[in-house]
mmCIF file of C-alpha atoms and ligand atoms in Angstrom:
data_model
loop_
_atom_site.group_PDB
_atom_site.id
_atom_site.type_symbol
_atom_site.label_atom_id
_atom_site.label_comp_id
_atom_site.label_asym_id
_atom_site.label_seq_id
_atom_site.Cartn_x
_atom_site.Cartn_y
_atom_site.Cartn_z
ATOM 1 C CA UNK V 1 0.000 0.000 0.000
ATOM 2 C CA UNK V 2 1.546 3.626 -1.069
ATOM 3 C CA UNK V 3 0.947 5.853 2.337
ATOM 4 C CA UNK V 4 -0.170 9.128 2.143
ATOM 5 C CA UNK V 5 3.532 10.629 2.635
ATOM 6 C CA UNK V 6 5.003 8.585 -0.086
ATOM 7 C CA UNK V 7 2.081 10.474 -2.130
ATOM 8 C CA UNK V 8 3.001 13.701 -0.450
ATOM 9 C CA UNK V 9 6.732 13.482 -1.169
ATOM 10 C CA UNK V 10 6.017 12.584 -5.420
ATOM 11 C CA UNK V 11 3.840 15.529 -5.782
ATOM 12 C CA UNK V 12 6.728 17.714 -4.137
ATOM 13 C CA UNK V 13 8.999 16.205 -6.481
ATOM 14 C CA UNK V 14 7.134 16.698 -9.124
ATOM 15 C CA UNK V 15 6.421 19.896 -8.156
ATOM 16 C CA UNK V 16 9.904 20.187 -8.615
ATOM 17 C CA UNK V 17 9.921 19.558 -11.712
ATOM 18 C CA UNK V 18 11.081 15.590 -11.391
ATOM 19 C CA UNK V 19 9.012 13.545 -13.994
ATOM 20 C CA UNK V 20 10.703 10.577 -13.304
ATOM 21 C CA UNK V 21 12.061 7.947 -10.814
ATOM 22 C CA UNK V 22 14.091 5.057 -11.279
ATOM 23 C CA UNK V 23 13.204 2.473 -9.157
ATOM 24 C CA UNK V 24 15.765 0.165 -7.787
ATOM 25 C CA UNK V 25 15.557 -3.467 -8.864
ATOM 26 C CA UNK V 26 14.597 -4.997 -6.106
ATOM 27 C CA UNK V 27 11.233 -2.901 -5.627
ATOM 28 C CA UNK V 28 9.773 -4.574 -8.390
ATOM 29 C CA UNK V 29 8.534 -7.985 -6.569
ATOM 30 C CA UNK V 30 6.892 -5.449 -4.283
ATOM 31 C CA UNK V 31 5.112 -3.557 -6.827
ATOM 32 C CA UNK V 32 4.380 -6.920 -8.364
ATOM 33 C CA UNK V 33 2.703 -8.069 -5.106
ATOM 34 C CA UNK V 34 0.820 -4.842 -4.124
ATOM 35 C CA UNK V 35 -0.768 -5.291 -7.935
ATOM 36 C CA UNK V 36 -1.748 -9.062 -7.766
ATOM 37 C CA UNK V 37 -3.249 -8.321 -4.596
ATOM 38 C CA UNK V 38 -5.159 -5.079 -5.637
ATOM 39 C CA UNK V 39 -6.470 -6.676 -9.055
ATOM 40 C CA UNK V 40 -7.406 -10.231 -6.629
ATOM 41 C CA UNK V 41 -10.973 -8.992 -6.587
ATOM 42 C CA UNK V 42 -11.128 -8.401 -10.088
ATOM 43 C CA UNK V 43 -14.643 -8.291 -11.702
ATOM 44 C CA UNK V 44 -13.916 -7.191 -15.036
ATOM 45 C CA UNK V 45 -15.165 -10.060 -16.339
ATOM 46 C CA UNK V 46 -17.400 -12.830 -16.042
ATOM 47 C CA UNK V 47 -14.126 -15.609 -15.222
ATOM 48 C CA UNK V 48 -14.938 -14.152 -11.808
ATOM 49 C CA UNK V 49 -17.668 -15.824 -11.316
ATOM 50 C CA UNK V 50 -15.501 -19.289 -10.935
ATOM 51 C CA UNK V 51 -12.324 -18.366 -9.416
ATOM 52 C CA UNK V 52 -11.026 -19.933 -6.439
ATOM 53 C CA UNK V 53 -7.763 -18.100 -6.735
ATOM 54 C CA UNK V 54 -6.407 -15.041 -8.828
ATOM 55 C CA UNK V 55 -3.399 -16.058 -10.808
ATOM 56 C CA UNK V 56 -1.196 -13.484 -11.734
ATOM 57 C CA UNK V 57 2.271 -14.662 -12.070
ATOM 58 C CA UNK V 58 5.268 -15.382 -10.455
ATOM 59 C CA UNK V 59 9.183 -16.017 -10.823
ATOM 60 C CA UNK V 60 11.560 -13.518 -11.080
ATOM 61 C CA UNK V 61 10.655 -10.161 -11.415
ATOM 62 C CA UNK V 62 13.937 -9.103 -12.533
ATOM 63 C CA UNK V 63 13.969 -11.900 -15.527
ATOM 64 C CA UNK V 64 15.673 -11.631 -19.070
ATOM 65 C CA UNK V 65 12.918 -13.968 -20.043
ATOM 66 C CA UNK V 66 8.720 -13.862 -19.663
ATOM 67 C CA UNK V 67 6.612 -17.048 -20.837
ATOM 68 C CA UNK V 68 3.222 -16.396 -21.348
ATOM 69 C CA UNK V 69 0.535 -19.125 -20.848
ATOM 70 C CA UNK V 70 -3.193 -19.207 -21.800
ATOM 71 C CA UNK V 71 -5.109 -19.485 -18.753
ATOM 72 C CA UNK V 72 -5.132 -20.501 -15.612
ATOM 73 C CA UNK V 73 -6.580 -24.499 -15.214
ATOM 74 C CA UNK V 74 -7.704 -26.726 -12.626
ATOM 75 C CA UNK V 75 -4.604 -26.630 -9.905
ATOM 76 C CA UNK V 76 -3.687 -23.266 -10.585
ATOM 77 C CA UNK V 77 -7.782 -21.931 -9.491
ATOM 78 C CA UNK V 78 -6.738 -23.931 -6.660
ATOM 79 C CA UNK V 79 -3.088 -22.657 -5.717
ATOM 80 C CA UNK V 80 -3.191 -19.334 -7.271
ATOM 81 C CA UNK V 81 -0.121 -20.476 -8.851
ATOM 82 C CA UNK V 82 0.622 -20.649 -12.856
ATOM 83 C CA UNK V 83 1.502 -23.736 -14.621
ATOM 84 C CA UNK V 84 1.548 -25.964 -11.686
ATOM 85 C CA UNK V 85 -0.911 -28.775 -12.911
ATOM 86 C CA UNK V 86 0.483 -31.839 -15.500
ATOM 87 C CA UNK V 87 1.408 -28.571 -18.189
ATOM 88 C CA UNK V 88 3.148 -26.965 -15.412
ATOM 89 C CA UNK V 89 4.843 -30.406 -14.740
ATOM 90 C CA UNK V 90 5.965 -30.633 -18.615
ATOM 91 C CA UNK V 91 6.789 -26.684 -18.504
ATOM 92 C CA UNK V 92 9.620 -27.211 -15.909
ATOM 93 C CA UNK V 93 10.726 -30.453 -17.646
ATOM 94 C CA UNK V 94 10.941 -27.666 -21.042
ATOM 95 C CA UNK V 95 13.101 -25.152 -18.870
ATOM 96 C CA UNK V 96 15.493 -27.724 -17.345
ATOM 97 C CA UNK V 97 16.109 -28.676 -20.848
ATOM 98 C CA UNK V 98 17.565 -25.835 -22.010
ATOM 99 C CA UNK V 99 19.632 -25.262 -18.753
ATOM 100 C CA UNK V 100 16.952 -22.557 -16.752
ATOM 101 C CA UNK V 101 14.872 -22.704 -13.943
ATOM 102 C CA UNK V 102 11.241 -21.080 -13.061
ATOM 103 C CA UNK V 103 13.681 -18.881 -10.753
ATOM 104 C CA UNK V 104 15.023 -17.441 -13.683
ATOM 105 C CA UNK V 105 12.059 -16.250 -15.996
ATOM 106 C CA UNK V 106 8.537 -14.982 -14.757
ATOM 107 C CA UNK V 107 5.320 -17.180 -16.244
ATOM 108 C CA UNK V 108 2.227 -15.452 -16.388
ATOM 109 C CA UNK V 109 -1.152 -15.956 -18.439
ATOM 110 C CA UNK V 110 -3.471 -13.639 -20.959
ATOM 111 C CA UNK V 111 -6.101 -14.743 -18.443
ATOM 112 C CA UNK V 112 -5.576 -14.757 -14.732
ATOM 113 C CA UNK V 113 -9.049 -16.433 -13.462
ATOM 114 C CA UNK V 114 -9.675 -20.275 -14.859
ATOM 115 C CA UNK V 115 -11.604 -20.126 -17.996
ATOM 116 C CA UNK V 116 -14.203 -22.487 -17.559
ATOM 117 C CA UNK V 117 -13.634 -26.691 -18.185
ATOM 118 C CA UNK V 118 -10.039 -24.820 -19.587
ATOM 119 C CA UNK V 119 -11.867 -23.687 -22.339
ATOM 120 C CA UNK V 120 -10.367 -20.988 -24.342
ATOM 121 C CA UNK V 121 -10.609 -17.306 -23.002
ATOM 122 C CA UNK V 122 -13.013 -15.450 -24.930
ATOM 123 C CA UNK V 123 -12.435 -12.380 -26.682
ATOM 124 C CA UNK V 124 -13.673 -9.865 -24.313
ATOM 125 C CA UNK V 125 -12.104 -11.842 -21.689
ATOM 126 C CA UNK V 126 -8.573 -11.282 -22.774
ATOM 127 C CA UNK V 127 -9.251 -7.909 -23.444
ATOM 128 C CA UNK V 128 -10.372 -7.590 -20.266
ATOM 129 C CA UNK V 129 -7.352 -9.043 -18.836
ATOM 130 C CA UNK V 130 -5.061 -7.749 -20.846
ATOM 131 C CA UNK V 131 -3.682 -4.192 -18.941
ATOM 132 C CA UNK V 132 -3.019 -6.352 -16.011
ATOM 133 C CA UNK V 133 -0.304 -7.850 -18.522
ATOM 134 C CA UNK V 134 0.625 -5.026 -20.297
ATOM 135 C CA UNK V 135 1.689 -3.913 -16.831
ATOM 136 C CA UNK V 136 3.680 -6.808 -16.139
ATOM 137 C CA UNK V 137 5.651 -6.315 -19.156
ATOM 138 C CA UNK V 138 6.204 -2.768 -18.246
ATOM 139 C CA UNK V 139 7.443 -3.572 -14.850
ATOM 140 C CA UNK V 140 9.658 -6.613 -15.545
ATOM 141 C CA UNK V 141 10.741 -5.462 -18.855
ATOM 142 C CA UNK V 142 11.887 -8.735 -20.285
ATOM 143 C CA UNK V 143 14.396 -8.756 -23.440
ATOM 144 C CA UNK V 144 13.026 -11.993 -24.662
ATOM 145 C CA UNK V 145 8.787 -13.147 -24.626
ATOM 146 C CA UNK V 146 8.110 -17.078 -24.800
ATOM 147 C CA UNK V 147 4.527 -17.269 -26.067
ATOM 148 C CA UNK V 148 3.026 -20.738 -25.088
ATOM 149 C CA UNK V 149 0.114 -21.161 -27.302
ATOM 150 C CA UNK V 150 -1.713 -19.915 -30.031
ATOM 151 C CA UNK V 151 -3.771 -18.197 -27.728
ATOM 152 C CA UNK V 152 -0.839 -16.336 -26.190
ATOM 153 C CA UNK V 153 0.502 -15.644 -29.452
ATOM 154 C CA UNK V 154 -2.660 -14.751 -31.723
ATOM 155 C CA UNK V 155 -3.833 -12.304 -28.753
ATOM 156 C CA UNK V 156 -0.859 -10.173 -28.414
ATOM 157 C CA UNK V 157 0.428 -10.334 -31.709
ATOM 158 C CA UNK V 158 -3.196 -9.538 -32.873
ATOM 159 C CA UNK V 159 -3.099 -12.355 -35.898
ATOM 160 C CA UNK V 160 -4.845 -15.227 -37.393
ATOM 161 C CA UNK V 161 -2.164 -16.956 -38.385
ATOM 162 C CA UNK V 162 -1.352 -20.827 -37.503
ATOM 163 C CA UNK V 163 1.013 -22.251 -34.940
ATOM 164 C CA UNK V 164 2.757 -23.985 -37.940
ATOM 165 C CA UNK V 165 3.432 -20.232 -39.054
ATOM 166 C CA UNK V 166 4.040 -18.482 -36.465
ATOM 167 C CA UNK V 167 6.571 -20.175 -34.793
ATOM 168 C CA UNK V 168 9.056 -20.114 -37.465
ATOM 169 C CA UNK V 169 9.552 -16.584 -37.242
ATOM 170 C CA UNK V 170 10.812 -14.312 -34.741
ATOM 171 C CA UNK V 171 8.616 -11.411 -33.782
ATOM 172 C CA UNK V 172 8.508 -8.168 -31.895
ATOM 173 C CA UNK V 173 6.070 -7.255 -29.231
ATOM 174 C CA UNK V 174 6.415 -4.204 -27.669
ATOM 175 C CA UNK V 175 9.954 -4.205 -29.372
ATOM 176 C CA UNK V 176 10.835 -6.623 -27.461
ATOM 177 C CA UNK V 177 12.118 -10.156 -28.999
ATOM 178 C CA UNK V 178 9.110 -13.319 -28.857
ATOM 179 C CA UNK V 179 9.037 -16.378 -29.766
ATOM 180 C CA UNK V 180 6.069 -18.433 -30.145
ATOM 181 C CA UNK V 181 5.456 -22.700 -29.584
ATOM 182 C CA UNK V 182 3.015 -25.073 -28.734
ATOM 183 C CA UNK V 183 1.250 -24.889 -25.244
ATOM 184 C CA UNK V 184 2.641 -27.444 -23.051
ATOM 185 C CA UNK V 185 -0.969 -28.910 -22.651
ATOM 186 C CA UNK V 186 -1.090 -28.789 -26.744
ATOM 187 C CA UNK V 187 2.186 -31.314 -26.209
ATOM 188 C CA UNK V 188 0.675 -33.647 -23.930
ATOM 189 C CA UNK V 189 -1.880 -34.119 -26.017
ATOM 190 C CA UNK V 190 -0.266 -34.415 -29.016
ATOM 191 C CA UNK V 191 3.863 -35.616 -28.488
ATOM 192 C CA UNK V 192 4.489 -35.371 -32.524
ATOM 193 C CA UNK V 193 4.807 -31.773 -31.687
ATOM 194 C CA UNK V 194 7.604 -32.163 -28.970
ATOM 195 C CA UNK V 195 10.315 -32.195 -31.638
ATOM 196 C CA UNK V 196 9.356 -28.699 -33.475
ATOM 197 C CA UNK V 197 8.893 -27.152 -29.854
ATOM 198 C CA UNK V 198 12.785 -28.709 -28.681
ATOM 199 C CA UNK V 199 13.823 -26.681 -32.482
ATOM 200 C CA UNK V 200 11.827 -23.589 -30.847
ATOM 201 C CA UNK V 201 13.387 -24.010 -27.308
ATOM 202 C CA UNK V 202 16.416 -24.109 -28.963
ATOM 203 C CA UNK V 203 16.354 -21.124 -30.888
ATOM 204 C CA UNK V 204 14.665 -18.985 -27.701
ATOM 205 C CA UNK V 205 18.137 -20.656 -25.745
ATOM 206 C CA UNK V 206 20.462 -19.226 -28.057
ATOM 207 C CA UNK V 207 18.944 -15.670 -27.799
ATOM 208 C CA UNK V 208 18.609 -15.876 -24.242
ATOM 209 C CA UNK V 209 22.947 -17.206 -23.851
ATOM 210 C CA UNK V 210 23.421 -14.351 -26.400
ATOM 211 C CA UNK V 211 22.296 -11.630 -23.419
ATOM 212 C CA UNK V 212 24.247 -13.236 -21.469
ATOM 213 C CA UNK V 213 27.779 -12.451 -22.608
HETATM 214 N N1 URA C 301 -2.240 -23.579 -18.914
HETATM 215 C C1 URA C 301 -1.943 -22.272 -19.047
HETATM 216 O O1 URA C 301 -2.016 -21.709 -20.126
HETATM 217 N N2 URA C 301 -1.557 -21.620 -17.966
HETATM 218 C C2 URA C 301 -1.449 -22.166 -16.772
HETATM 219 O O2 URA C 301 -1.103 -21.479 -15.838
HETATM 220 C C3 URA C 301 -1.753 -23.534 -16.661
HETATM 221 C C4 URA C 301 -2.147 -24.228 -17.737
#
């Protein structure tokens, strides 16, 4: 919660004439938490209705890297936690594989309240949802996006186009560097597709070892 001198001492500033404030590192898991708390109660939308828990995101709020899921499903109403159910399960398995942990990168959804039976989020629910991403993206400012999905990836990069397409190219949201491949749910379902997404994994490792050095 910002107290009323904290709100007192900005307006000086700006008064001042200071327009701007870098914030140190470390104050962004707090502004993180203060935000998935306020937007908890959300009821911009009718995914309200069923939500046990609000999911907003987690991992490190300082990350080179953001993945972004669909929605949240059955154990993740229940822990308030993203990808913690069998895709979660498979999602960590992905990360180990190319040498990084859930510590490193921050997971979040276009959704944060369980659609339904883990149907797809409806139009005016991602919309709905989607500033409370936007933000996140602001406040972590990742160099590299991992879309999970078609979902994740038709959404933000506002297209029709296939999987199939769509994750043989790089793209640019926000300026910032995605990549796009199948929803770890998608690969459970279907384990032909576990090759293509290793050649996408691959190619979102080298970029991420590249920022590395
Ligand atoms: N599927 C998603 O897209 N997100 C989750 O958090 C869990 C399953």
């Amino acid at each position: 919660m910002i107290s009323r001198e904290l709100i007192q001492h900005l307006e000086l500033l700006n008064n001042l004439g200071v327009k701007e404030l870098f914030l140190p590192p470390s104050s962004k898991a707090e502004i993180l938490k203060e935000l998935s708390i306020k937007y908890s109660t959300c009821t911009k939308c009718k995914l309200h209705t069923g939500r046990i828990k609000f999911v907003y995101g987690e991992g490190n709020p300082d990350a080179l890297a953001m993945l972004i899921g669909e929605g949240p499903g059955e154990q993740e109403n229940l822990t308030g936690r993203p990808f913690v159910g069998p895709a979660g399960n498979l999602l960590t398995n992905m990360l180990k594989a190319i040498n990084l942990s859930r510590e490193d990168v921050y997971i979040c959804n276009i959704v944060k309240c369980r659609p339904p039976n883990n149907r797809n989020p409806e139009p005016e629910e991602r919309e709905a949802c989607l500033p409370y991403l936007l933000e996140q993206i602001d406040i972590i400012q990742p160099k590299l996006i991992l879309m999970l999905g078609l979902v994740a990836a038709q959404t933000l990069l506002n297209t029709k186009l296939s999987m199939e397409k769509l994750r043989q190219t790089t793209h640019s949201f926000q300026g910032i560097k995605t990549f796009v491949t199948y929803h770890p749910s998608a690969l459970l379902r279907n384990p032909n597709w576990k090759k293509p997404a290793w050649q996408d994994l691959q190619r979102f490792q080298a970029e991420y070892v590249k920022l590395l050095q």
